Amino acid sequence: MYAAAGEIWANMLHIVYADLVKKYGFSATAKTNPGGAEGNIVFLHLFIDSFAIQPCNPTCILRIDLISHDYTLICYHTYSR
């Protein structure tokens, strides 16, 4: 049961990451220039920023909601497949 939840979580993150990179491009200089608007930078900012507004033991659904808080299209891209 837990392995399946983790697999779904990882797959959801990969789908969102791939969609953002496909739509906004990929930055090879993300490590030295984190201020860009490319898909991999946007994803990382959304992922890390969501940690600040989560409780100590978030559920999978809550994490998805927190990541999509500032970027509502993430849920659309993830669940429309």
mmCIF file of C-alpha atoms in Angstrom:
data_model
loop_
_atom_site.group_PDB
_atom_site.id
_atom_site.type_symbol
_atom_site.label_atom_id
_atom_site.label_comp_id
_atom_site.label_asym_id
_atom_site.label_seq_id
_atom_site.Cartn_x
_atom_site.Cartn_y
_atom_site.Cartn_z
ATOM 1 C CA MET A 1 0.000 0.000 0.000
ATOM 2 C CA TYR A 2 2.685 2.529 0.952
ATOM 3 C CA ALA A 3 4.799 1.617 -2.063
ATOM 4 C CA ALA A 4 1.862 2.299 -4.361
ATOM 5 C CA ALA A 5 1.274 5.708 -2.755
ATOM 6 C CA GLY A 6 4.926 6.606 -3.179
ATOM 7 C CA GLU A 7 4.853 5.450 -6.779
ATOM 8 C CA ILE A 8 1.805 7.611 -7.498
ATOM 9 C CA TRP A 9 3.433 10.595 -5.747
ATOM 10 C CA ALA A 10 6.682 10.201 -7.703
ATOM 11 C CA ASN A 11 4.817 9.778 -10.978
ATOM 12 C CA MET A 12 2.731 12.899 -10.306
ATOM 13 C CA LEU A 13 5.853 14.943 -9.606
ATOM 14 C CA HIS A 14 7.527 13.635 -12.763
ATOM 15 C CA ILE A 15 4.486 14.472 -14.898
ATOM 16 C CA VAL A 16 4.317 18.011 -13.538
ATOM 17 C CA TYR A 17 8.075 18.500 -13.975
ATOM 18 C CA ALA A 18 7.973 17.183 -17.544
ATOM 19 C CA ASP A 19 4.990 19.364 -18.452
ATOM 20 C CA LEU A 20 6.630 22.492 -17.047
ATOM 21 C CA VAL A 21 9.893 21.791 -18.885
ATOM 22 C CA LYS A 22 7.976 21.064 -22.075
ATOM 23 C CA LYS A 23 6.004 24.307 -21.828
ATOM 24 C CA TYR A 24 8.662 26.693 -20.456
ATOM 25 C CA GLY A 25 11.917 25.032 -21.482
ATOM 26 C CA PHE A 26 14.923 23.772 -19.546
ATOM 27 C CA SER A 27 17.682 25.842 -17.984
ATOM 28 C CA ALA A 28 21.138 24.280 -17.929
ATOM 29 C CA THR A 29 22.304 27.076 -15.623
ATOM 30 C CA ALA A 30 19.642 26.582 -12.925
ATOM 31 C CA LYS A 31 22.280 25.889 -10.257
ATOM 32 C CA THR A 32 24.083 29.188 -10.855
ATOM 33 C CA ASN A 33 21.105 31.310 -11.968
ATOM 34 C CA PRO A 34 17.982 30.277 -10.016
ATOM 35 C CA GLY A 35 16.048 33.365 -11.070
ATOM 36 C CA GLY A 36 14.984 32.164 -14.497
ATOM 37 C CA ALA A 37 11.500 31.339 -15.736
ATOM 38 C CA GLU A 38 12.316 27.971 -17.305
ATOM 39 C CA GLY A 39 10.272 24.917 -16.336
ATOM 40 C CA ASN A 40 12.857 23.166 -14.157
ATOM 41 C CA ILE A 41 13.433 26.350 -12.153
ATOM 42 C CA VAL A 42 9.702 27.010 -11.744
ATOM 43 C CA PHE A 43 9.144 23.428 -10.553
ATOM 44 C CA LEU A 44 11.938 23.581 -8.009
ATOM 45 C CA HIS A 45 10.734 26.920 -6.634
ATOM 46 C CA LEU A 46 7.171 25.613 -6.279
ATOM 47 C CA PHE A 47 8.359 22.408 -4.628
ATOM 48 C CA ILE A 48 10.675 24.097 -2.122
ATOM 49 C CA ASP A 49 8.329 27.003 -1.392
ATOM 50 C CA SER A 50 5.548 24.566 -0.488
ATOM 51 C CA PHE A 51 7.616 23.223 2.439
ATOM 52 C CA ALA A 52 7.146 26.461 4.373
ATOM 53 C CA ILE A 53 3.348 26.204 4.449
ATOM 54 C CA GLN A 54 2.952 22.514 5.267
ATOM 55 C CA PRO A 55 2.287 20.890 8.636
ATOM 56 C CA CYS A 56 4.845 18.580 10.233
ATOM 57 C CA ASN A 57 3.280 15.370 8.869
ATOM 58 C CA PRO A 58 1.497 16.208 5.601
ATOM 59 C CA THR A 59 -0.543 13.668 3.686
ATOM 60 C CA CYS A 60 0.070 13.042 0.004
ATOM 61 C CA ILE A 61 -3.067 14.949 -0.977
ATOM 62 C CA LEU A 62 -2.095 17.896 1.221
ATOM 63 C CA ARG A 63 1.379 18.047 -0.374
ATOM 64 C CA ILE A 64 -0.185 18.100 -3.831
ATOM 65 C CA ASP A 65 -2.488 20.930 -2.734
ATOM 66 C CA LEU A 66 0.400 22.904 -1.257
ATOM 67 C CA ILE A 67 2.547 22.576 -4.363
ATOM 68 C CA SER A 68 -0.346 23.705 -6.533
ATOM 69 C CA HIS A 69 -1.170 26.616 -4.222
ATOM 70 C CA ASP A 70 0.684 29.243 -6.283
ATOM 71 C CA TYR A 71 0.434 27.495 -9.608
ATOM 72 C CA THR A 72 -3.073 26.151 -10.205
ATOM 73 C CA LEU A 73 -2.262 24.632 -13.580
ATOM 74 C CA ILE A 74 -0.204 21.920 -11.881
ATOM 75 C CA CYS A 75 -3.375 20.155 -10.746
ATOM 76 C CA TYR A 76 -4.890 20.545 -14.209
ATOM 77 C CA HIS A 77 -1.825 19.057 -15.929
ATOM 78 C CA THR A 78 -1.558 16.221 -13.413
ATOM 79 C CA TYR A 79 -5.172 15.099 -13.220
ATOM 80 C CA SER A 80 -6.181 15.703 -16.838
ATOM 81 C CA ARG A 81 -4.216 12.681 -18.078
#
